[in-house]
Steps between C-alpha positions, in 0.01 A plus 500: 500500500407560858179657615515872593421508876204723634667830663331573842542883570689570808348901525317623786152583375397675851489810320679623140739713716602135656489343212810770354729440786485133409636556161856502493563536147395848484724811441399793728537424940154552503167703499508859593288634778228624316468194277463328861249667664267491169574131452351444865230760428400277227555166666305645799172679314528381144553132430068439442476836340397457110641874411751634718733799402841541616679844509868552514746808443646500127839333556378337814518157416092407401655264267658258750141551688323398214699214406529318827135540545401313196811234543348469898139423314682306241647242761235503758177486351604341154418792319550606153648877500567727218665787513390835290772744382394826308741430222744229349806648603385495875422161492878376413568771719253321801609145408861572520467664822307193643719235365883695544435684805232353718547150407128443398385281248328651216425519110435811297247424158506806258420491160239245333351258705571278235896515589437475864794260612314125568677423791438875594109408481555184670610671827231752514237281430675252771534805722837469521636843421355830492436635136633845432299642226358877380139604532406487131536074556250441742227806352448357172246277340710201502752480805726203524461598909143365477446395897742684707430490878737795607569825252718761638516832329809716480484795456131491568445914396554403149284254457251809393702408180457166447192378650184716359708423176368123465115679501605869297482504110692720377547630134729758388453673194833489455551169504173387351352801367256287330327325766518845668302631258257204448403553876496862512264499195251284705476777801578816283211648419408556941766742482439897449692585170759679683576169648508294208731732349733379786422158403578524183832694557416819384680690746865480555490770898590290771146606703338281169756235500473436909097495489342167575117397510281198657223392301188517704403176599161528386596521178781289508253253603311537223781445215688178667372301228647724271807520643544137545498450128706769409768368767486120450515615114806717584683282709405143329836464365671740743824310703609778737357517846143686393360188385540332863411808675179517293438142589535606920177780437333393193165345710535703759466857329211649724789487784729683283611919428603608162731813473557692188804694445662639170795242574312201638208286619478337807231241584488395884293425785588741825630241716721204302270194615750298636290268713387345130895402465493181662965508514472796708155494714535123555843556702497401870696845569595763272771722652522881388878647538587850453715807679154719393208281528267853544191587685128522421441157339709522211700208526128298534386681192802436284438085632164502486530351858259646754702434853890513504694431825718816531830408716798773538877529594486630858781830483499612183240789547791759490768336296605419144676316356785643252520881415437724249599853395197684359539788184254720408701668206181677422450685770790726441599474144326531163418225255873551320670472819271241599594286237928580502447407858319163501752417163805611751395292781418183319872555357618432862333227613569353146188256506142644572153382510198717384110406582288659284073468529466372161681384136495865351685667781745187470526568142576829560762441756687206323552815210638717715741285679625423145511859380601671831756179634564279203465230803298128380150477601336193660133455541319269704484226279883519445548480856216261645660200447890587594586792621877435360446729170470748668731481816783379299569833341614820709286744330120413442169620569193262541179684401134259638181608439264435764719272706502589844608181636675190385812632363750545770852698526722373790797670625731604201281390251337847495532820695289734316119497455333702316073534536306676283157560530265454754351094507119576443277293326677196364204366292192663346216393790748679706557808280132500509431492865752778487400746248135433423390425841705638733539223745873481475439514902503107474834473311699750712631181700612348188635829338747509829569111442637584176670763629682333801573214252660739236721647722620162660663333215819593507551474935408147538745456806600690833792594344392664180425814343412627235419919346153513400410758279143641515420611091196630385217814636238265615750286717692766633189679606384182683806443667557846611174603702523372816136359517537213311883403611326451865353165333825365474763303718701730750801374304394592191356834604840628648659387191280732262477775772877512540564461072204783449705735745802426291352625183435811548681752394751278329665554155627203329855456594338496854239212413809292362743552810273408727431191309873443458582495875172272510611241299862514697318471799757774662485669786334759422184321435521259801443819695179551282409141570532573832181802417327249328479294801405765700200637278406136510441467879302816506256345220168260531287360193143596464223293390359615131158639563176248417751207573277364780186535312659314231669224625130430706340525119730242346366166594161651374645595170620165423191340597373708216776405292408101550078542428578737194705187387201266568266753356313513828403873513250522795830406720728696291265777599520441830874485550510872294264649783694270755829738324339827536424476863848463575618768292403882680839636512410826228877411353317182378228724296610388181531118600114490620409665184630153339370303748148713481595414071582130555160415700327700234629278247424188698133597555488578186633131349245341739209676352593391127512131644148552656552647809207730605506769668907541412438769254441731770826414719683520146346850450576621915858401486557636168375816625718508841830445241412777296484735774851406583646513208335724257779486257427108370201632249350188460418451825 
């Protein structure tokens, strides 16, 4: 048998945008303008940059972008890249893309590392093709993707998802109603009785079953050795992912929140500590895609990286891409009438997508398609890795819970959306900064993420559309007073201006024609498009109040984040009053009252490890974060 020769690549690597006009094999004549101008952005500020974040219109091409900057890095510097897709049926989706249509060379790994593909391994460990694989397989205790130099995140928004998930513990009753219980029962009696009554279920109202608590963390302090027996005898046996997450916080607890809710327990520090993940902070580059990447720091928060490289499409300030047809049912008919519309309209688009905030609203929903359409239901799980279940058929709704990203409808596959229910606090540290302590201020960015995301999954290209229908009071209200659309794209603000005009006064046979000649994309409503357009033009986006203070804040914030991890609480003291003199914008009253809460508790940990003199900081702080938020009575 003959020796296999050594290939010598024949590619330009001048740049990744020279690189793709050197490969022949691909199927598309080549990169779009915008995909241009941000590879040379990137080529010209970004190649030395260890976090750099790229942001491109949905439907723009960011994919392409992403790809040919890890295949450039690939070739060039020898690099190992991977890939990171929110779910499994993106990254066949991704892979197929790269391989059918832009002639790239790549490998997807899903599933257990154990049934990774040798030759697969061979070539990313060889760098010799780009590995295509979903968030959950680089943050987890035991990654096969051990030393990557390059990681480039799709879909970067979501990784709020799937990132402070390798460092978050969380039980649900029920699911594991005893290990619920067995932690509750160490932290139980620091509740009032009115709230261990919640605890304990006692109360079916919705105000009961919504409440959530954080357990001081002086006293939490104080019963971490009880809570690591009851947990490592809870979860000695346990296979499902608790054990491992208990494993990623178990010695550092002092770091770490816990929440207490009727329906859950969530143990996590603020910040995920990602720089103690050696696969993702060891990375030459990690590169941060998304259409909404968001203001104020979040993106930094969610990564636990301090300085990100923002780079934008040049002439998309004004556009969009895709369109939608906004209904607001509710704002001229009753619930009945409501409800016979949305039922009527998912009848003629045939398949429909709702986004719900959580499981019981999906629950709900999945029982009224079945009652009110007698269509199949499809949940996320049905759906995540093929999408052909559910496309396949002409009539079907797909219900998701919390999924805001991920899942995506092009063209025919779905014309009707349905989202109900405004996107507040995903988790409980967020329902508590919400409720308890009133600094939502700091999630308002992410709230609109969501949002923008939600509303994007079914117009993925410039030439699709899709009828959005806005369901529920809280949304609705959101949506509808003009101070908070102002946050948003121009696009996306003529869209809901020009849908919120159209629902008034309507009855329901007017809701449904209008959607008719929507989805035939008649005449009549290319004239409305045309109104659209012109609303646009008149339109600019605002910046969300406190976003300066907040993105100047961040860096100090996860400098707290890293000594709280090393236990080092003079500096994590420091980096809290470091936070607070950024933050003066009153919107951000809420958020200094947990930063005032947060140096408190760090003052206080250095005087039980000998500290002098740090009983007194403990005591000031503590003080300054019960004047801003009286209603946390343990403060």
């Amino acid at each position: 048998m003959a020796f296999k020769p050594l290939a010598a690549s024949g590619l330009s690597l001048e740049s990744p945008e020279a690189l793709f006009r050197d490969i022949r094999i691909k199927k598309i004549l080549g990169l779009l303008s915008q995909q241009a101008d941000l590879l040379r952005e990137y080529t010209k500020q970004a190649v030395a940059e260890p976090d750099v974040a790229l942001q491109l219109p949905t439907g723009s091409g960011k994919t392409l972008v992403g790809l040919l900057i890890g295949e450039w890095r690939r070739r060039k510097f020898n690099e190992r890249v991977v890939y990171l897709c929110p779910t499994n049926q993106l990254v066949h989706q991704v892979a197929n893309q790269a391989t059918t249509q832009y002639g790239l060379k790549v490998n997807a790994f899903v599933g257990r590392k154990v049934e990774y593909d040798p030759g697969a391994k061979g070539e990313y460990i060889g760098a010799e093709a780009i590995a295509i694989t979903s968030y959950s397989s680089l943050f987890n205790t035991g990654p096969f993707f051990k030393n990557p130099n390059v990681v480039i995140l799709d879909d970067a928004h979501s990784a709020e998802n799937y990132i402070p998930k390798m460092w978050s513990l969380r039980i649900l009753r029920s699911e594991n109603q005893t290990a619920y219980e067995a932690v509750t029962g160490v932290f139980l009696n620091l509740l009032s009785w009115a709230d261990q009554q919640r605890v304990r279920g006692g109360s079916a109202s919705a105000w009961d079953q919504n409440w959530v608590e954080k357990i001081s963390t002086p006293k939490f302090f104080e019963r971490i050795p009880e809570l690591i027996n009851v947990l490592d005898a809870q979860l000695a046996e346990d296979e499902s992912d608790l054990r491992y997450s208990w494993r990623m916080v178990r010695d550092n607890l002092p770091a770490c929140h816990l929440y207490l809710s009727p329906r859950e327990i969530l143990l996590r520090p603020l910040i995920p500590p990602t720089f103690s993940h050696a696969p993702f902070a060891g990375a030459n580059q990690r590169v941060y895609m998304s259409a909404t990447l968001g203001d104020g720091g979040d993106l930094e928060r969610i990564s636990g990286r301090s300085k990100i490289l923002r780079l934008h499409v040049k002439g998309w300030e004004k556009q969009g891409i895709g369109r939608r047809f906004f209904l607001f049912p509710g704002r001229s008919l009753d619930e009945s009438d409501t409800d016979n519309t949305i039922a009527q309209v998912m009848q003629k688009g045939g398949r429909s997508l709702v986004i719900v905030p959580n499981d019981e609203n999906a629950s709900f929903y999945r029982d009224w398609v079945k009652k009110k359409l007698g269509f199949p239901t499809f949940d996320a799980r049905d759906i995540e890795t093929s999408k052909t279940p559910f496309t396949s058929v002409d009539n079907a709704v797909a219900v998701v819970a919390n999924r805001y990203d991920g899942i995506d409808f092009p063209g025919d596959e779905c014309r009707i959306l349905v989202v109900a229910g405004l996107p507040r606090a995903t988790n409980l540290q967020e329902k508590f900064f919400i409720n308890r302590l009133g600094a939502g201020a700091m999630l308002d960015d992410r709230i609109l993420t969501r949002m923008v995301q939600a509303f994007g999954r079914c117009t993925r290209s410039a030439t699709d559309y899709a009828a959005v229908v806005v369901e529920g009071e809280e949304l609705s209200t959101y949506l509808l007073a003009g101070d908070r659309r102002c946050f948003l794209h121009p696009e996306l603000q003529a869209e809901l201006q020009f849908g919120i005009e159209q629902s008034k006064h309507q009855t329901q046979a007017d809701f449904v024609d209008n959607v008719t000649e929507f989805l035939a994309q008649s005449k009549t409503w290319e004239e409305a498009d045309n109104q659209v357009v012109q609303l646009r033009d008149g339109l600019t986006r605002k910046d969300l109040p406190g976003t300066v203070d907040l993105q100047r804040a961040v860096k100090f914030e996860i400098e707290y984040a890293m000594a709280m991890w090393r236990a080092d609480y003079p500096a994590a003291l420091e980096a809290c009053r470091a936070v607070l003199a950024q933050l003066n914008d009153p919107v951000l009253r809420g958020y200094r009252a947990l930063w005032s809460y947060l140096a408190g508790s760090a003052a206080w940990l250095g005087f039980k490890t000998g500290l002098e003199g740090f009983d007194q900081h403990a005591r000031t702080q503590f003080a300054a974060a019960q004047k801003a938020a009286p209603a946390v009575s343990w403060l």
